[in-house]
PDB file of C-alpha atoms in Angstrom:
ATOM      1  CA  MET A   1    -114.882  39.728-103.016  1.00  0.00           C
ATOM      2  CA  ALA A   2    -112.411  37.062-104.629  1.00  0.00           C
ATOM      3  CA  GLN A   3    -107.997  36.880-103.964  1.00  0.00           C
ATOM      4  CA  ILE A   4    -105.702  39.199-106.257  1.00  0.00           C
ATOM      5  CA  PHE A   5    -102.963  36.561-105.947  1.00  0.00           C
ATOM      6  CA  GLY A   6    -103.805  33.130-105.176  1.00  0.00           C
ATOM      7  CA  PRO A   7    -101.589  29.934-102.931  1.00  0.00           C
ATOM      8  CA  LYS A   8     -98.501  30.080-104.941  1.00  0.00           C
ATOM      9  CA  ALA A   9     -98.299  33.868-105.553  1.00  0.00           C
ATOM     10  CA  ASN A  10     -95.449  33.888-102.996  1.00  0.00           C
ATOM     11  CA  GLY A  11     -93.716  31.099-103.846  1.00  0.00           C
ATOM     12  CA  ILE A  12     -93.644  32.320-107.695  1.00  0.00           C
ATOM     13  CA  THR A  13     -92.773  35.957-106.558  1.00  0.00           C
ATOM     14  CA  GLN A  14     -89.305  34.685-104.538  1.00  0.00           C
ATOM     15  CA  ILE A  15     -88.748  32.675-106.916  1.00  0.00           C
ATOM     16  CA  VAL A  16     -88.120  35.813-109.008  1.00  0.00           C
ATOM     17  CA  LEU A  17     -85.901  37.549-107.022  1.00  0.00           C
ATOM     18  CA  VAL A  18     -84.069  34.489-106.134  1.00  0.00           C
ATOM     19  CA  THR A  19     -83.513  34.720-110.240  1.00  0.00           C
ATOM     20  CA  ALA A  20     -82.994  38.017-110.043  1.00  0.00           C
ATOM     21  CA  ALA A  21     -79.648  37.682-108.149  1.00  0.00           C
ATOM     22  CA  LEU A  22     -78.511  35.110-110.368  1.00  0.00           C
ATOM     23  CA  LEU A  23     -79.173  37.377-113.124  1.00  0.00           C
ATOM     24  CA  ALA A  24     -77.620  39.660-111.227  1.00  0.00           C
ATOM     25  CA  ALA A  25     -74.924  37.833-110.071  1.00  0.00           C
ATOM     26  CA  VAL A  26     -73.885  36.435-113.391  1.00  0.00           C
ATOM     27  CA  ALA A  27     -73.328  40.286-114.733  1.00  0.00           C
ATOM     28  CA  VAL A  28     -71.445  41.450-111.945  1.00  0.00           C
ATOM     29  CA  ILE A  29     -68.429  38.093-113.234  1.00  0.00           C
ATOM     30  CA  LEU A  30     -69.290  38.722-117.029  1.00  0.00           C
ATOM     31  CA  LEU A  31     -69.144  42.525-116.130  1.00  0.00           C
ATOM     32  CA  VAL A  32     -66.005  42.948-113.959  1.00  0.00           C
ATOM     33  CA  VAL A  33     -64.734  39.533-113.400  1.00  0.00           C
ATOM     34  CA  LEU A  34     -64.846  37.534-117.147  1.00  0.00           C
ATOM     35  CA  PRO A  35     -62.054  40.407-118.730  1.00  0.00           C
ATOM     36  CA  ARG A  36     -60.041  41.144-116.026  1.00  0.00           C
ATOM     37  CA  SER A  37     -59.077  37.128-116.301  1.00  0.00           C
ATOM     38  CA  SER A  38     -57.224  34.763-117.606  1.00  0.00           C
ATOM     39  CA  TRP A  39     -59.286  33.491-120.303  1.00  0.00           C
ATOM     40  CA  ALA A  40     -60.065  37.036-121.098  1.00  0.00           C
ATOM     41  CA  THR A  41     -56.742  38.422-121.267  1.00  0.00           C
ATOM     42  CA  LEU A  42     -54.644  35.176-122.247  1.00  0.00           C
ATOM     43  CA  VAL A  43     -51.828  35.217-119.868  1.00  0.00           C
ATOM     44  CA  GLY A  44     -50.861  32.103-119.702  1.00  0.00           C
ATOM     45  CA  ARG A  45     -51.374  31.312-123.330  1.00  0.00           C
ATOM     46  CA  ALA A  46     -48.872  30.057-126.328  1.00  0.00           C
ATOM     47  CA  PRO A  47     -50.265  30.601-129.683  1.00  0.00           C
ATOM     48  CA  GLN A  48     -48.776  28.109-132.444  1.00  0.00           C
ATOM     49  CA  GLN A  49     -46.700  28.627-134.162  1.00  0.00           C
ATOM     50  CA  PRO A  50     -44.376  28.387-137.038  1.00  0.00           C
ATOM     51  CA  VAL A  51     -41.893  25.902-135.009  1.00  0.00           C
ATOM     52  CA  PRO A  52     -42.260  25.139-131.339  1.00  0.00           C
ATOM     53  CA  PHE A  53     -39.143  27.857-130.531  1.00  0.00           C
ATOM     54  CA  SER A  54     -38.358  27.720-126.913  1.00  0.00           C
ATOM     55  CA  HIS A  55     -36.690  29.774-123.872  1.00  0.00           C
ATOM     56  CA  GLN A  56     -36.831  27.526-121.056  1.00  0.00           C
ATOM     57  CA  HIS A  57     -33.708  26.027-124.189  1.00  0.00           C
ATOM     58  CA  HIS A  58     -32.106  28.297-125.524  1.00  0.00           C
ATOM     59  CA  VAL A  59     -32.482  31.142-122.907  1.00  0.00           C
ATOM     60  CA  ALA A  60     -31.855  28.962-119.605  1.00  0.00           C
ATOM     61  CA  GLY A  61     -30.188  26.076-120.804  1.00  0.00           C
ATOM     62  CA  LEU A  62     -28.240  27.837-123.486  1.00  0.00           C
ATOM     63  CA  GLY A  63     -27.579  30.844-121.857  1.00  0.00           C
ATOM     64  CA  LEU A  64     -28.191  33.290-124.282  1.00  0.00           C
ATOM     65  CA  ASP A  65     -29.420  36.539-123.561  1.00  0.00           C
ATOM     66  CA  CYS A  66     -32.968  38.376-124.965  1.00  0.00           C
ATOM     67  CA  ARG A  67     -30.496  40.454-126.830  1.00  0.00           C
ATOM     68  CA  TYR A  68     -28.796  38.419-129.287  1.00  0.00           C
ATOM     69  CA  CYS A  69     -32.333  37.685-131.794  1.00  0.00           C
ATOM     70  CA  HIS A  70     -34.706  40.957-130.025  1.00  0.00           C
ATOM     71  CA  THR A  71     -31.199  43.034-131.046  1.00  0.00           C
ATOM     72  CA  GLY A  72     -34.186  46.271-131.403  1.00  0.00           C
ATOM     73  CA  VAL A  73     -34.537  46.089-127.164  1.00  0.00           C
ATOM     74  CA  GLU A  74     -32.602  48.932-126.039  1.00  0.00           C
ATOM     75  CA  ASP A  75     -32.797  51.683-128.675  1.00  0.00           C
ATOM     76  CA  SER A  76     -36.670  51.052-130.963  1.00  0.00           C
ATOM     77  CA  ALA A  77     -40.273  51.222-129.879  1.00  0.00           C
ATOM     78  CA  PHE A  78     -40.424  47.237-131.153  1.00  0.00           C
ATOM     79  CA  ALA A  79     -38.217  44.511-129.836  1.00  0.00           C
ATOM     80  CA  GLY A  80     -38.402  43.029-133.157  1.00  0.00           C
ATOM     81  CA  LEU A  81     -37.861  39.635-134.625  1.00  0.00           C
ATOM     82  CA  PRO A  82     -35.463  37.177-135.641  1.00  0.00           C
ATOM     83  CA  PRO A  83     -34.721  37.532-139.012  1.00  0.00           C
ATOM     84  CA  THR A  84     -33.891  34.028-140.390  1.00  0.00           C
ATOM     85  CA  GLU A  85     -30.601  34.371-140.163  1.00  0.00           C
ATOM     86  CA  THR A  86     -29.307  34.293-136.575  1.00  0.00           C
ATOM     87  CA  CYS A  87     -31.572  31.340-136.118  1.00  0.00           C
ATOM     88  CA  MET A  88     -29.685  29.566-139.499  1.00  0.00           C
ATOM     89  CA  THR A  89     -25.918  31.184-137.804  1.00  0.00           C
ATOM     90  CA  CYS A  90     -26.587  28.181-135.473  1.00  0.00           C
ATOM     91  CA  HIS A  91     -28.947  25.558-137.035  1.00  0.00           C
ATOM     92  CA  SER A  92     -27.063  25.995-139.678  1.00  0.00           C
ATOM     93  CA  GLN A  93     -24.192  23.393-137.360  1.00  0.00           C
ATOM     94  CA  ILE A  94     -26.725  21.517-135.609  1.00  0.00           C
ATOM     95  CA  TRP A  95     -30.169  20.063-135.782  1.00  0.00           C
ATOM     96  CA  THR A  96     -29.400  20.976-139.290  1.00  0.00           C
ATOM     97  CA  ASN A  97     -31.822  18.184-140.895  1.00  0.00           C
ATOM     98  CA  ALA A  98     -34.514  17.912-137.937  1.00  0.00           C
ATOM     99  CA  ASP A  99     -37.675  18.092-139.229  1.00  0.00           C
ATOM    100  CA  LEU A 100     -39.055  20.418-136.705  1.00  0.00           C
ATOM    101  CA  LEU A 101     -36.695  23.725-138.272  1.00  0.00           C
ATOM    102  CA  ALA A 102     -38.377  23.275-142.063  1.00  0.00           C
ATOM    103  CA  PRO A 103     -40.259  25.847-141.540  1.00  0.00           C
ATOM    104  CA  ILE A 104     -35.982  27.636-140.703  1.00  0.00           C
ATOM    105  CA  ARG A 105     -34.737  26.368-143.582  1.00  0.00           C
ATOM    106  CA  ASP A 106     -36.879  26.846-145.710  1.00  0.00           C
ATOM    107  CA  SER A 107     -37.718  31.139-144.482  1.00  0.00           C
ATOM    108  CA  PHE A 108     -33.357  31.210-145.526  1.00  0.00           C
ATOM    109  CA  THR A 109     -34.034  30.036-148.856  1.00  0.00           C
ATOM    110  CA  ASP A 110     -36.839  31.145-149.913  1.00  0.00           C
ATOM    111  CA  ARG A 111     -35.708  34.747-147.994  1.00  0.00           C
ATOM    112  CA  GLN A 112     -39.632  34.864-146.911  1.00  0.00           C
ATOM    113  CA  PRO A 113     -39.580  35.270-142.541  1.00  0.00           C
ATOM    114  CA  VAL A 114     -41.491  32.517-141.252  1.00  0.00           C
ATOM    115  CA  ALA A 115     -44.599  33.996-140.058  1.00  0.00           C
ATOM    116  CA  TRP A 116     -44.607  34.428-136.359  1.00  0.00           C
ATOM    117  CA  GLN A 117     -47.598  34.474-134.065  1.00  0.00           C
ATOM    118  CA  ARG A 118     -47.439  37.997-131.638  1.00  0.00           C
ATOM    119  CA  VAL A 119     -47.933  37.356-128.041  1.00  0.00           C
ATOM    120  CA  ASN A 120     -48.081  40.267-126.956  1.00  0.00           C
ATOM    121  CA  ASN A 121     -49.691  43.043-129.184  1.00  0.00           C
ATOM    122  CA  LEU A 122     -51.608  46.189-128.026  1.00  0.00           C
ATOM    123  CA  PRO A 123     -54.342  48.246-129.615  1.00  0.00           C
ATOM    124  CA  ASP A 124     -53.451  50.576-132.058  1.00  0.00           C
ATOM    125  CA  TYR A 125     -54.871  53.673-129.890  1.00  0.00           C
ATOM    126  CA  VAL A 126     -51.923  52.485-127.193  1.00  0.00           C
ATOM    127  CA  PHE A 127     -48.533  54.306-127.683  1.00  0.00           C
ATOM    128  CA  PHE A 128     -45.880  51.828-126.665  1.00  0.00           C
ATOM    129  CA  ASN A 129     -41.735  52.344-126.387  1.00  0.00           C
ATOM    130  CA  HIS A 130     -39.442  48.599-125.873  1.00  0.00           C
ATOM    131  CA  ALA A 131     -36.669  50.939-125.694  1.00  0.00           C
ATOM    132  CA  ILE A 132     -37.685  53.852-123.210  1.00  0.00           C
ATOM    133  CA  HIS A 133     -38.758  51.401-120.648  1.00  0.00           C
ATOM    134  CA  VAL A 134     -35.509  49.116-120.489  1.00  0.00           C
ATOM    135  CA  ASN A 135     -33.195  51.962-120.987  1.00  0.00           C
ATOM    136  CA  ASN A 136     -35.153  54.150-117.992  1.00  0.00           C
ATOM    137  CA  GLY A 137     -34.584  50.302-115.619  1.00  0.00           C
ATOM    138  CA  VAL A 138     -37.590  48.077-116.484  1.00  0.00           C
ATOM    139  CA  GLY A 139     -36.391  43.829-116.675  1.00  0.00           C
ATOM    140  CA  CYS A 140     -37.731  41.839-119.013  1.00  0.00           C
ATOM    141  CA  VAL A 141     -39.416  39.915-116.770  1.00  0.00           C
ATOM    142  CA  SER A 142     -42.102  43.004-115.728  1.00  0.00           C
ATOM    143  CA  CYS A 143     -43.663  42.338-118.944  1.00  0.00           C
ATOM    144  CA  HIS A 144     -42.822  39.015-120.053  1.00  0.00           C
ATOM    145  CA  GLY A 145     -42.986  36.747-116.811  1.00  0.00           C
ATOM    146  CA  ARG A 146     -39.821  34.131-116.641  1.00  0.00           C
ATOM    147  CA  ILE A 147     -39.789  33.555-120.395  1.00  0.00           C
ATOM    148  CA  ASP A 148     -36.042  31.318-119.819  1.00  0.00           C
ATOM    149  CA  ARG A 149     -39.163  28.657-117.850  1.00  0.00           C
ATOM    150  CA  MET A 150     -41.583  28.602-120.845  1.00  0.00           C
ATOM    151  CA  PRO A 151     -41.649  25.596-123.333  1.00  0.00           C
ATOM    152  CA  LEU A 152     -43.935  27.089-125.579  1.00  0.00           C
ATOM    153  CA  THR A 153     -43.969  31.476-125.351  1.00  0.00           C
ATOM    154  CA  ALA A 154     -46.641  32.795-123.135  1.00  0.00           C
ATOM    155  CA  ARG A 155     -48.719  35.848-122.267  1.00  0.00           C
ATOM    156  CA  GLY A 156     -46.803  36.377-119.401  1.00  0.00           C
ATOM    157  CA  ALA A 157     -48.693  39.585-118.218  1.00  0.00           C
ATOM    158  CA  PRO A 158     -52.441  41.113-118.789  1.00  0.00           C
ATOM    159  CA  LEU A 159     -51.296  44.432-120.694  1.00  0.00           C
ATOM    160  CA  THR A 160     -54.595  46.295-119.675  1.00  0.00           C
ATOM    161  CA  MET A 161     -54.796  48.913-119.384  1.00  0.00           C
ATOM    162  CA  GLN A 162     -55.097  48.580-115.139  1.00  0.00           C
ATOM    163  CA  TRP A 163     -52.381  46.290-114.596  1.00  0.00           C
ATOM    164  CA  CYS A 164     -50.432  49.829-116.830  1.00  0.00           C
ATOM    165  CA  LEU A 165     -51.399  52.129-114.831  1.00  0.00           C
ATOM    166  CA  ASP A 166     -50.376  49.558-111.104  1.00  0.00           C
ATOM    167  CA  CYS A 167     -46.491  50.227-113.175  1.00  0.00           C
ATOM    168  CA  HIS A 168     -45.987  53.739-112.947  1.00  0.00           C
ATOM    169  CA  ARG A 169     -47.644  54.587-110.512  1.00  0.00           C
ATOM    170  CA  ALA A 170     -45.378  53.131-108.675  1.00  0.00           C
ATOM    171  CA  PRO A 171     -41.595  52.131-111.252  1.00  0.00           C
ATOM    172  CA  GLY A 172     -40.638  52.074-107.905  1.00  0.00           C
ATOM    173  CA  PRO A 173     -40.362  47.762-107.904  1.00  0.00           C
ATOM    174  CA  ASN A 174     -40.133  47.203-110.765  1.00  0.00           C
ATOM    175  CA  LEU A 175     -36.537  49.357-111.938  1.00  0.00           C
ATOM    176  CA  ARG A 176     -33.472  47.239-111.842  1.00  0.00           C
ATOM    177  CA  PRO A 177     -29.713  48.951-112.979  1.00  0.00           C
ATOM    178  CA  PRO A 178     -28.305  48.519-116.355  1.00  0.00           C
ATOM    179  CA  GLU A 179     -26.796  44.714-115.661  1.00  0.00           C
ATOM    180  CA  ALA A 180     -29.758  43.056-114.216  1.00  0.00           C
ATOM    181  CA  ILE A 181     -32.029  43.896-116.907  1.00  0.00           C
ATOM    182  CA  THR A 182     -31.905  40.678-119.169  1.00  0.00           C
ATOM    183  CA  ARG A 183     -31.739  38.878-116.147  1.00  0.00           C
ATOM    184  CA  MET A 184     -34.739  36.602-114.988  1.00  0.00           C
ATOM    185  CA  ASP A 185     -33.163  35.391-111.716  1.00  0.00           C
ATOM    186  CA  TRP A 186     -32.356  39.050-110.496  1.00  0.00           C
ATOM    187  CA  GLN A 187     -32.715  39.826-107.336  1.00  0.00           C
ATOM    188  CA  PRO A 188     -31.583  43.029-104.750  1.00  0.00           C
ATOM    189  CA  GLU A 189     -28.768  41.933-102.829  1.00  0.00           C
ATOM    190  CA  THR A 190     -29.800  45.842-100.730  1.00  0.00           C
ATOM    191  CA  ASP A 191     -33.628  46.535 -98.895  1.00  0.00           C
ATOM    192  CA  ARG A 192     -35.962  46.896-101.896  1.00  0.00           C
ATOM    193  CA  ARG A 193     -37.331  50.245-101.078  1.00  0.00           C
ATOM    194  CA  GLU A 194     -33.625  52.077-100.787  1.00  0.00           C
ATOM    195  CA  LEU A 195     -32.876  50.431-104.385  1.00  0.00           C
ATOM    196  CA  ALA A 196     -36.083  51.133-104.980  1.00  0.00           C
ATOM    197  CA  GLU A 197     -35.245  55.280-104.340  1.00  0.00           C
ATOM    198  CA  TYR A 198     -32.092  55.146-105.488  1.00  0.00           C
ATOM    199  CA  LEU A 199     -32.845  54.281-108.936  1.00  0.00           C
ATOM    200  CA  LEU A 200     -35.444  56.266-110.324  1.00  0.00           C
ATOM    201  CA  ASP A 201     -32.804  59.508-108.960  1.00  0.00           C
ATOM    202  CA  ALA A 202     -30.836  57.365-111.261  1.00  0.00           C
ATOM    203  CA  TYR A 203     -32.780  56.764-114.109  1.00  0.00           C
ATOM    204  CA  ASP A 204     -34.052  60.770-113.433  1.00  0.00           C
ATOM    205  CA  ILE A 205     -37.969  59.483-113.424  1.00  0.00           C
ATOM    206  CA  PRO A 206     -38.409  62.385-109.899  1.00  0.00           C
ATOM    207  CA  HIS A 207     -42.384  62.737-110.923  1.00  0.00           C
ATOM    208  CA  ALA A 208     -43.392  59.903-111.520  1.00  0.00           C
ATOM    209  CA  ASP A 209     -47.023  61.371-111.037  1.00  0.00           C
ATOM    210  CA  ARG A 210     -46.591  62.543-114.700  1.00  0.00           C
ATOM    211  CA  LEU A 211     -46.551  58.601-115.197  1.00  0.00           C
ATOM    212  CA  THR A 212     -49.928  58.363-115.531  1.00  0.00           C
ATOM    213  CA  ASP A 213     -50.898  61.983-117.748  1.00  0.00           C
ATOM    214  CA  CYS A 214     -53.250  60.569-120.375  1.00  0.00           C
ATOM    215  CA  TYR A 215     -50.686  61.650-123.879  1.00  0.00           C
ATOM    216  CA  VAL A 216     -48.018  59.236-122.859  1.00  0.00           C
ATOM    217  CA  CYS A 217     -49.915  56.227-123.516  1.00  0.00           C
ATOM    218  CA  HIS A 218     -52.594  57.729-125.935  1.00  0.00           C
ATOM    219  CA  ARG A 219     -51.231  60.185-128.294  1.00  0.00           C
TER     220      ARG A 219
END
């Protein structure tokens, strides 16, 4: 009786099994690891802008407060981008002929806004209110990273659902007193755990468990 499997059958079977295992590993990477990687979340990536604005120069170098340009951080759902008039407050006096700032001067002359590219952009199905976070003790650095160290503005956090939920489940560690909201280098002078408990009470956030209810972010 002839053999059903030839001499090479074992070798072929091993190759098939190893290939299947490799494909399964690749699938896990594509489905689980890749969506959380900086390649997918764009963390650390700075989009090309009409003007290479440097937060490092303006914040760390010149000492500008975030609220000088982003006037809506405390009372609006959106932080907002500064109008060209804000830029020209200084640049009508300094760097007046710099080629780098030609788009700013053209915007001011033509009364057309500069076409800045958004760095942080959430899906339309996500409800986010900037003022609520700022007025409840969440500092700029928690979401935007050390913006004062960025020559070009890049995304500082993944902004994924998991990332938001991690903070909503335990907001205490990200809270800071009102006077430290925009300070990039702020560090607590007391025990962080004690400060977190104090700030949760001071900001009247007694039911942090409710912050993970679906309606909080999806309305």
